[in-house]
Structure formats: C-alpha cells, structure tokens
Short mmCIF file of C-alpha atoms and ligand atoms in Angstrom, two decimals:
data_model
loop_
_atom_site.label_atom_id
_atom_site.label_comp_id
_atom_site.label_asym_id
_atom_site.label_seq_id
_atom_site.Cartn_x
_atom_site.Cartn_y
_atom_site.Cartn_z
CA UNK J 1 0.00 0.00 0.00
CA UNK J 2 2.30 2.33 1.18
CA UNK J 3 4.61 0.89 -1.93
CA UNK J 4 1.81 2.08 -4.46
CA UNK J 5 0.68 5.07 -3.30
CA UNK J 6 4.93 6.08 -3.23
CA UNK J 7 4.87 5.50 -6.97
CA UNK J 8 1.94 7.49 -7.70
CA UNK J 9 3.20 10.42 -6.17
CA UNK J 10 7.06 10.58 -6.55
CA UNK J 11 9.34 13.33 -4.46
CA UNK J 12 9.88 16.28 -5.91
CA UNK J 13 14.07 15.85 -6.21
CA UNK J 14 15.90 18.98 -7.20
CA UNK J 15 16.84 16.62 -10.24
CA UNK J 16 13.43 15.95 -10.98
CA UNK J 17 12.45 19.76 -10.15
CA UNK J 18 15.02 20.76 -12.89
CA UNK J 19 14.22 18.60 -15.62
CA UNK J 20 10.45 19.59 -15.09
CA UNK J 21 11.38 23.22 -14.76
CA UNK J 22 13.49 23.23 -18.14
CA UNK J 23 10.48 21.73 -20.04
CA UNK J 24 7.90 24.02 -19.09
CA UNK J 25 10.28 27.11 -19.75
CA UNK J 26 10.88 26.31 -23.14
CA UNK J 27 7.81 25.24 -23.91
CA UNK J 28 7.03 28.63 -23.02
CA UNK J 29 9.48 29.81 -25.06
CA UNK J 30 12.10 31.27 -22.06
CA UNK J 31 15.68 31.78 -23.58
CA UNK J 32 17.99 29.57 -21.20
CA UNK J 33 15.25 27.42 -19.88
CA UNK J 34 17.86 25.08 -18.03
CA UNK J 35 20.12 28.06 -16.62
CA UNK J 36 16.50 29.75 -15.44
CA UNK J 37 15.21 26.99 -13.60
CA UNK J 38 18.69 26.58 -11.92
CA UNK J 39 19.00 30.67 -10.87
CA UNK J 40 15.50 29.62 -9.33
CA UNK J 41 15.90 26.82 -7.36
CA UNK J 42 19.35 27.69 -6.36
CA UNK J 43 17.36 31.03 -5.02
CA UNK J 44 14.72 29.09 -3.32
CA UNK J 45 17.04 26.57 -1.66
CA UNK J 46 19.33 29.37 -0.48
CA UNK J 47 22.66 27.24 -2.22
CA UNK J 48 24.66 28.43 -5.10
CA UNK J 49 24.06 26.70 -8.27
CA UNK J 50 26.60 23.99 -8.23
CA UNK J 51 25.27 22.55 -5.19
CA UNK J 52 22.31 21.74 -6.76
CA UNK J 53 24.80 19.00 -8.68
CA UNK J 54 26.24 17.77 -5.27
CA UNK J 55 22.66 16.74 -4.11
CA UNK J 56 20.52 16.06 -7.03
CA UNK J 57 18.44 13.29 -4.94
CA UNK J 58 17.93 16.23 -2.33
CA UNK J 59 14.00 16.28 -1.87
CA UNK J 60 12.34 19.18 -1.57
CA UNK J 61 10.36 20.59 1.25
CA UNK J 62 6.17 21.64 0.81
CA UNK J 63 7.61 25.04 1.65
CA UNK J 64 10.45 25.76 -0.89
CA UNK J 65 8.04 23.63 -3.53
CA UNK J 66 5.47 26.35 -3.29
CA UNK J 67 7.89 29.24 -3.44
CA UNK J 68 9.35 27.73 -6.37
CA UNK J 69 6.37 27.25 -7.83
CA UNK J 70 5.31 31.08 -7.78
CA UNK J 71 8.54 32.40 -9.00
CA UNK J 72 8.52 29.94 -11.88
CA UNK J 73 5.21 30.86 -12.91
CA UNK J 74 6.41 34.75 -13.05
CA UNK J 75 9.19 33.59 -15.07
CA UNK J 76 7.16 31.15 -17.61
CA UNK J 77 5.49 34.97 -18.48
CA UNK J 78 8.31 36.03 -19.11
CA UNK J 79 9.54 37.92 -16.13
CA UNK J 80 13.39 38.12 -15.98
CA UNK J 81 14.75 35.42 -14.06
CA UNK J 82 18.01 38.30 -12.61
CA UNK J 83 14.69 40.45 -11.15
CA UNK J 84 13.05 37.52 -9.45
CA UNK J 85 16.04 36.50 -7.82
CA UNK J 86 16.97 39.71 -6.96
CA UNK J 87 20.66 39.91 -8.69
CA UNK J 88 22.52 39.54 -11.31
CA UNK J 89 26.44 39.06 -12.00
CA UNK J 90 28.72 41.93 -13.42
CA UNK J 91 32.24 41.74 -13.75
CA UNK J 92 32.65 39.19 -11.28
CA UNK J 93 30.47 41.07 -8.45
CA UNK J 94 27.14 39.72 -7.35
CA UNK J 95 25.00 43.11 -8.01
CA UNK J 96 21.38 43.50 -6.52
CA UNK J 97 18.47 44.98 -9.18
CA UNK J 98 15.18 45.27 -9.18
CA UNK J 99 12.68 46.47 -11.97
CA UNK J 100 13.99 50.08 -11.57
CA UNK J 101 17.23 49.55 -12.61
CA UNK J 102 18.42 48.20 -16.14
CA UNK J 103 19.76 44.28 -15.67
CA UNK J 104 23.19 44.96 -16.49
CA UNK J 105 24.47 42.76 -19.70
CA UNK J 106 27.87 41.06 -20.46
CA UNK J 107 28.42 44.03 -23.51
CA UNK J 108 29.06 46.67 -20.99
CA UNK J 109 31.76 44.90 -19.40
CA UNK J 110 33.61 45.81 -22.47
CA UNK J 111 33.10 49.31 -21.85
CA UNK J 112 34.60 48.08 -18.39
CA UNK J 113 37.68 46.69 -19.36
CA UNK J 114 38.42 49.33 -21.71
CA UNK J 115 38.80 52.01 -18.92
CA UNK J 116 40.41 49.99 -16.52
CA UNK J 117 43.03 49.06 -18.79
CA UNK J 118 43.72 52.52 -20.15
CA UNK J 119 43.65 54.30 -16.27
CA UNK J 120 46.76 51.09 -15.75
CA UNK J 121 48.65 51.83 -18.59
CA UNK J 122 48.50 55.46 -19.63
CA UNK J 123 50.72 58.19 -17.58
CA UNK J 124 48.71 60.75 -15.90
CA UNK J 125 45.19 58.47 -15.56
CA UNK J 126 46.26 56.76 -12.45
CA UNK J 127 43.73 58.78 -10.14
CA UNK J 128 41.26 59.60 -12.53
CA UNK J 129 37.89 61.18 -11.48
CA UNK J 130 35.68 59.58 -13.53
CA UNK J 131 31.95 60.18 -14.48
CA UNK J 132 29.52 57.92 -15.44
CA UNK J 133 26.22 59.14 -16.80
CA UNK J 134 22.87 57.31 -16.29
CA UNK J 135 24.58 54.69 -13.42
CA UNK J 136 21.21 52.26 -12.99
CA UNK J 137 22.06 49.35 -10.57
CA UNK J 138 25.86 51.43 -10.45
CA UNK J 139 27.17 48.78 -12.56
CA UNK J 140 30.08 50.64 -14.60
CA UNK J 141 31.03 53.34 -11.66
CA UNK J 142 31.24 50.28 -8.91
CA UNK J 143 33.65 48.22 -11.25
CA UNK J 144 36.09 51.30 -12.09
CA UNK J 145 36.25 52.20 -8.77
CA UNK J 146 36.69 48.39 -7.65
CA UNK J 147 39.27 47.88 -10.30
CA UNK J 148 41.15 51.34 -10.13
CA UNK J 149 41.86 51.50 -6.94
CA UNK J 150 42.84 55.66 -7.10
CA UNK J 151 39.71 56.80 -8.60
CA UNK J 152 36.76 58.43 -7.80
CA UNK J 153 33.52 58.39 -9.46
CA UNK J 154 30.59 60.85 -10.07
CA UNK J 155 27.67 58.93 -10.76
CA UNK J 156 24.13 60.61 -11.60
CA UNK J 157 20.87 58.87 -12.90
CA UNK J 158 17.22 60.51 -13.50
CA UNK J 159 15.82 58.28 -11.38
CA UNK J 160 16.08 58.19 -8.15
CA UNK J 161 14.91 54.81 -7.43
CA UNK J 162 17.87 53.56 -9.22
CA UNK J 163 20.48 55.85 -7.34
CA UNK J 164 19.41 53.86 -3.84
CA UNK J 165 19.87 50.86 -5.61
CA UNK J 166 23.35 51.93 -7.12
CA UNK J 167 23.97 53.18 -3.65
CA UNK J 168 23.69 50.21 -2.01
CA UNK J 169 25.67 48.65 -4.21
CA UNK J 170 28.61 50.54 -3.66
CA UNK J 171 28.41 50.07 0.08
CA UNK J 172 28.17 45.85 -0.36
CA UNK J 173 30.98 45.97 -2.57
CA UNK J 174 32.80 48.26 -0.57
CA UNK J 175 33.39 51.49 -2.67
CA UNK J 176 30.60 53.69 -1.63
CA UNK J 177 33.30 56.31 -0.27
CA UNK J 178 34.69 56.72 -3.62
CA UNK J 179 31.51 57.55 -5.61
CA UNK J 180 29.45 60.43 -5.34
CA UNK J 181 26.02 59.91 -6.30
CA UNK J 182 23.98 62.68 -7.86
CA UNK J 183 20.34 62.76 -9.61
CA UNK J 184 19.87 64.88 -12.52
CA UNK J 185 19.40 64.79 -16.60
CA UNK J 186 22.35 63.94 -19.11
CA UNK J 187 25.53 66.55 -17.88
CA UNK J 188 23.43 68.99 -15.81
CA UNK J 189 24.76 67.24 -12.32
CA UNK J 190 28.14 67.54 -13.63
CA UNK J 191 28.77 71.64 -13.83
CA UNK J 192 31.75 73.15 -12.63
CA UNK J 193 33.56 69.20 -13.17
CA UNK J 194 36.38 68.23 -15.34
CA UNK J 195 36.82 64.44 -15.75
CA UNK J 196 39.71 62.19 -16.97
CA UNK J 197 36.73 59.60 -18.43
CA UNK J 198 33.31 60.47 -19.29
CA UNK J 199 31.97 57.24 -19.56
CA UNK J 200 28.13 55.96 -19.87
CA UNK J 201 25.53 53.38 -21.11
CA UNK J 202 22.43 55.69 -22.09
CA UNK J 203 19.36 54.61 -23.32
CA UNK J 204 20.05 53.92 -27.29
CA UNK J 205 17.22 51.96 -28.53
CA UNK J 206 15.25 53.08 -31.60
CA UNK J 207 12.06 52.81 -31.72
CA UNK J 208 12.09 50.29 -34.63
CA UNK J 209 14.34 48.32 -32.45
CA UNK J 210 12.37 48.45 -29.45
CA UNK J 211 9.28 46.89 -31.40
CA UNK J 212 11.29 43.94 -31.96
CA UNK J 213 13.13 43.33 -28.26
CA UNK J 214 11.69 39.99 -26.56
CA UNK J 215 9.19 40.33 -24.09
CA UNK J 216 11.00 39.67 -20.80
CA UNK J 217 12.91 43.27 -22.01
CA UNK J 218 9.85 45.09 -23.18
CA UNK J 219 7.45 44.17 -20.30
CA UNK J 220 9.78 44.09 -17.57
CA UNK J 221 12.80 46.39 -17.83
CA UNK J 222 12.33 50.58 -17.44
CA UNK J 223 11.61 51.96 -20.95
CA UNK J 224 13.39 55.02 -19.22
CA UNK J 225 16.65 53.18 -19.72
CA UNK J 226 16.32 51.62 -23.19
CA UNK J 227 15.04 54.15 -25.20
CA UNK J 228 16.77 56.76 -26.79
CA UNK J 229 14.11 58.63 -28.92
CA UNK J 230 12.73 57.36 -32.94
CA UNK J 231 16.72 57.05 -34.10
CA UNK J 232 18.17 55.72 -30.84
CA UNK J 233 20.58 58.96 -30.48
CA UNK J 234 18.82 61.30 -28.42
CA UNK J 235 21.38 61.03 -25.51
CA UNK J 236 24.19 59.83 -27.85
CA UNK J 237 23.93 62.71 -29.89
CA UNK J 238 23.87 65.05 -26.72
CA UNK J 239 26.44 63.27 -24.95
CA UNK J 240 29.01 63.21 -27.74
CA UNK J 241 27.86 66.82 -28.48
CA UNK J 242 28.81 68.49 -25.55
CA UNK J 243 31.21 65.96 -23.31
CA UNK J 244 34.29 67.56 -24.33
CA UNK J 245 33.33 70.58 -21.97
CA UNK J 246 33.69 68.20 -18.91
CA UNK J 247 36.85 66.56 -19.59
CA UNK J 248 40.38 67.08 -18.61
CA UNK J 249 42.95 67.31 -21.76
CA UNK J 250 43.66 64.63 -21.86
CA UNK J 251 40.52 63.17 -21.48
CA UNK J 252 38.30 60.14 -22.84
CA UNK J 253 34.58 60.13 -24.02
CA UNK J 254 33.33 56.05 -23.64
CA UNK J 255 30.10 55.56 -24.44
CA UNK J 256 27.74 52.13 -24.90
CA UNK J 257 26.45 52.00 -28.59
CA UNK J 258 24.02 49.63 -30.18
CA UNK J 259 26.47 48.15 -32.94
CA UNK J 260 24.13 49.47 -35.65
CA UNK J 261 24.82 53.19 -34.61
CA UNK J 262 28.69 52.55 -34.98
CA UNK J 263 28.91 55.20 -38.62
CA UNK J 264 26.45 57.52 -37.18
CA UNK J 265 28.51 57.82 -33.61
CA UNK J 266 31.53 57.80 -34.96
CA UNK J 267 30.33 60.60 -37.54
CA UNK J 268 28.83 62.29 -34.77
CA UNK J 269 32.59 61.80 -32.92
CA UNK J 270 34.03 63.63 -36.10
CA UNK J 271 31.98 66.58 -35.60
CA UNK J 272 32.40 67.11 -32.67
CA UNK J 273 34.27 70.21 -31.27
CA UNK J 274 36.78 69.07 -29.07
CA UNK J 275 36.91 65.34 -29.62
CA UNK J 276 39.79 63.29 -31.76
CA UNK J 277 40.76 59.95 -32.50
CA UNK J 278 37.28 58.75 -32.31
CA UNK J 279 36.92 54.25 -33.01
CA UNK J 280 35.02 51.60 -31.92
CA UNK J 281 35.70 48.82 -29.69
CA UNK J 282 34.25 45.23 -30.06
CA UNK J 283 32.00 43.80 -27.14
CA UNK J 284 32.42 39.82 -26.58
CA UNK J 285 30.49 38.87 -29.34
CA UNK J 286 32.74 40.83 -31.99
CA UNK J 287 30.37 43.26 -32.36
CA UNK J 288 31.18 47.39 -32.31
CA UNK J 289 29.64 48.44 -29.08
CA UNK J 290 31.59 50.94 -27.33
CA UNK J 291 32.96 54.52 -28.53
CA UNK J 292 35.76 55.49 -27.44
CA UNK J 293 37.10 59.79 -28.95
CA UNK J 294 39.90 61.59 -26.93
CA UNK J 295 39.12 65.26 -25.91
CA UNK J 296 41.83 67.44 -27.50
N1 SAH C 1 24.85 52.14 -16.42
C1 SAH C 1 23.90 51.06 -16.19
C2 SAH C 1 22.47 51.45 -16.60
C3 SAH C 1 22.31 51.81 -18.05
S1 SAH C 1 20.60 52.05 -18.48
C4 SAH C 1 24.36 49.82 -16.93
O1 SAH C 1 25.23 49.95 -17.80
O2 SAH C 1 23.86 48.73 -16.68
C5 SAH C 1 20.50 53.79 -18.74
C6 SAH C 1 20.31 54.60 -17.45
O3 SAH C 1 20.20 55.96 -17.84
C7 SAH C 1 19.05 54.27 -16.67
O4 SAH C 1 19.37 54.01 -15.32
C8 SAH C 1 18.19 55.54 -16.80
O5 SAH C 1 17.42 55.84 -15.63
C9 SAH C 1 19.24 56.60 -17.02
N2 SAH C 1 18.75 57.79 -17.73
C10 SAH C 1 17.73 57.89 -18.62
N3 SAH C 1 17.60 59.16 -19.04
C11 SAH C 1 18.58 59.88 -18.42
C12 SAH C 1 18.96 61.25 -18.44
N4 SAH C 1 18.32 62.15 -19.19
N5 SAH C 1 20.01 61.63 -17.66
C13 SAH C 1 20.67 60.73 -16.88
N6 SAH C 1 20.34 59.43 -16.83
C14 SAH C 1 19.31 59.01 -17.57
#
C-alpha cells in the first residue's frame, strides 16, 4: 500500500524539479530554460548553483516547492529570471536589481575593461575622477572604482529609485566612499567638473528596435533606460555633443552604442568640437559596441 501510493506520487528531487522546470520554460518559449530553472531553485534553496549537482536526490520541502512554484510561474510569463532572484552578475560582483534599474548585460563589461586598462597603462590616468552618466544598478562606476583603486567616481541617474539601488551597491561591494552619487538629466549634475573619463551606457534603442526586443525586455525592464528617442541617439547625440566641456585634456569620451549606430557615432565623434581619435571597440560577441574619442 504504502509501496503504491509512493509510486503514484514521486518526491519532488531537485533533479526531478530541474528537468520539469526546463520543459515548461521552453515550452514557453524562455531563452535559457535550463540556466532559469537553476537561478530559481538555487534562489529558493538558499545554495549556489553547483550545489544543486552535489545533491541532485535532495527532496524538496512543501515550503520551498510552493515558493518555487510562484517564482517559476512569473518567469514562464516572461519575467526576468536576474529580477526575481533579486541579482545579477557583473564583472565578477554579485549586483542586486530590481525592476527600476536596467539588468546589467555582459556588452558593458567591455566598456569596463576598456577604462580599466587605459587608467593602468597610460601616464597621468592613475587617479582619474571619472563620471559615469545614467549609473542604474551602479554597474560601470562600482567596477572602475573596484578595479582602479585611485579613482573616484561621479555617478548621476534621472531616477532616483535607481540611485538607492546603485547606492547600495557601492556600500556591499565596498566602494561607496569613492563615488558620489547625484540625480539629474544627461551633464546637468556635472557643472563646474572636469573628468579624466566620461563614460556611460544611455538609453540607445530606436524605436524600430524596441518593437522587436523579446518580451521579458519590453514588459519588464524601465523603458526610461532603453530608449533613446525614434533614431536611438537622443542622448548619444547630446552626450558626444557636448562631453568635451567636462573633460580634462587629456581626457576620454566612452560611451555604450548599439552596434548598428557605430557610422552615425563615430560621424557624430568627427563633428564634434573638441573630440579626436574617435573608433570603436568590439563587445564579446565581436560586435562594435563601445565609442571610445579623446578630448583634444
Ligand atoms: N549604467 C547602467 C544602466 C544603463 S541604463 C548599466 O550599464 O547597466 C541607462 C540609465 O540611464 C538608466 O538608469 C536611466 O534611468 C538613465 N537615464 C535615462 N535618461 C537619463 C537622463 N536624461 N540623464 C541621466 N540618466 C538618464
């Protein structure tokens, strides 16, 4: 009896869990099924990831079956799997977010590198004060100043929702004495600065573009920090525009850029009164995704 009624209703193993979990995600058509259902469970279970290899026979508890349950629901509609859990990794830092900041993506960690490896090798941009325009979660200013250890960072957003996230941030990982947080539009909390790197990720999505982004962007991330007007280069145009006024000589300008704006930037770059040398650099995938002009 107690033999049959065990085969009817089999435990709920985080193997078993997992395999479920994967199917109904794709079926649903969730990018990364396997890797979303992990990032869940892990969450639920309070282990990282790998541990859910270690024990894959582990049953789970009424308790953490039902919370899984809920947050795998919100993610079979599409929800993204970094806001239910609460975080998302950046540069190898574990970085809280929540729908009022931008999920950082691997791309920007180009923009990163870039600026970390010029303040090392170039004379003279050893203690750089940096500034990095539209900071969201604090992504790029919290992995300069992590990385450069002689820095300091201006950081400003529109929304101050984000800037408490940013903020706290910089206090887990430690840096939160070395950036100054400010709210305000595009270069208006910067007056009266000159910075070595003038560095940001602004909205750039056209609206063409935007038509076509999957749901789990569209629905769930701030429109406020994807779109950048019917061409994509209302801030870019601004920022590239009028940087040069707020950086030291020498200086850099390094800006995010969707890789289909890479002529029109670098045109813009051209134009540009103060600005020189103006390229792009490649993001992981090859693709041009960062501007990088030298104020002159
Ligand atoms: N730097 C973060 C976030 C980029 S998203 C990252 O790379 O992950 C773009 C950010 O710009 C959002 O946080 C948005 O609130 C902010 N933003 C939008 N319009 C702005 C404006 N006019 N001035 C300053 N920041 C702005």
């Amino acid at each position: 009896m107690i033999q049959a009624e065990q085969t009817q209703r089999p435990v709920w193993t985080t193997r078993r869990l997992l395999a479920w979990t994967t199917d109904h995600l794709a079926k649903k058509g969730v990018e990364h099924a396997r890797l979303a259902a992990e990032m869940l469970l892990s969450h639920v279970l309070g282990v990282v990831r790998l541990k859910l290899y270690m024990d894959p026979d582990r049953p789970a508890s009424d308790l953490e079956r039902s919370a899984f349950r809920d947050l795998v629901e919100r993610a079979a509609n599409h929800e993204p799997v970094d806001y239910l859990v609460g975080c998302t990794p950046f540069f190898s830092m574990m970085l809280k977010v929540t729908p009022d900041v931008l999920v950082p993506r691997p791309s920007t960690e180009a923009l990163v590198e870039h600026v970390v490896q010029h303040a090392r090798r170039t004379p003279g941009f050893n203690s750089p004060l940096i500034a990095d325009i539209g900071t969201g979660s604090g992504a790029i200013a919290i992995a300069v100043a992590k990385h450069i250890p002689h820095c300091t960072v201006i950081a400003t957003d529109v929304s101050p929702e984000a800037l408490e996230i940013a903020s706290e941030n910089a206090h887990d990982h430690g840096v939160a004495d070395r950036i100054s947080f400010r709210e305000g539009s595009l270069l208006e909390p910067l007056a009266g600065e000159r910075v070595a790197y003038f560095v940001s990720n602004p909205p750039y999505i056209s609206d063409e573009r935007w038509q076509k982004l999957s749901r789990n962007v569209k629905d769930f991330e701030p429109g406020g920090a994807l779109r950048g007007g019917a061409d994509g280069l209302k801030f870019l145009r601004v920022l590239i525009d009028q940087a040069h006024e707020y950086l030291d000589r020498p200086g850099q300008l390094v800006l995010e850029i969707d890789d289909t704006q890479k002529e029109q930037v670098l045109a813009l770059a051209e134009a540009a009164a103060g600005l020189s040398h103006g390229h792009t650099l490649a993001d992981h995938e090859g693709l041009p995704r960062v501007l990088v002009a030298n104020s002159q």
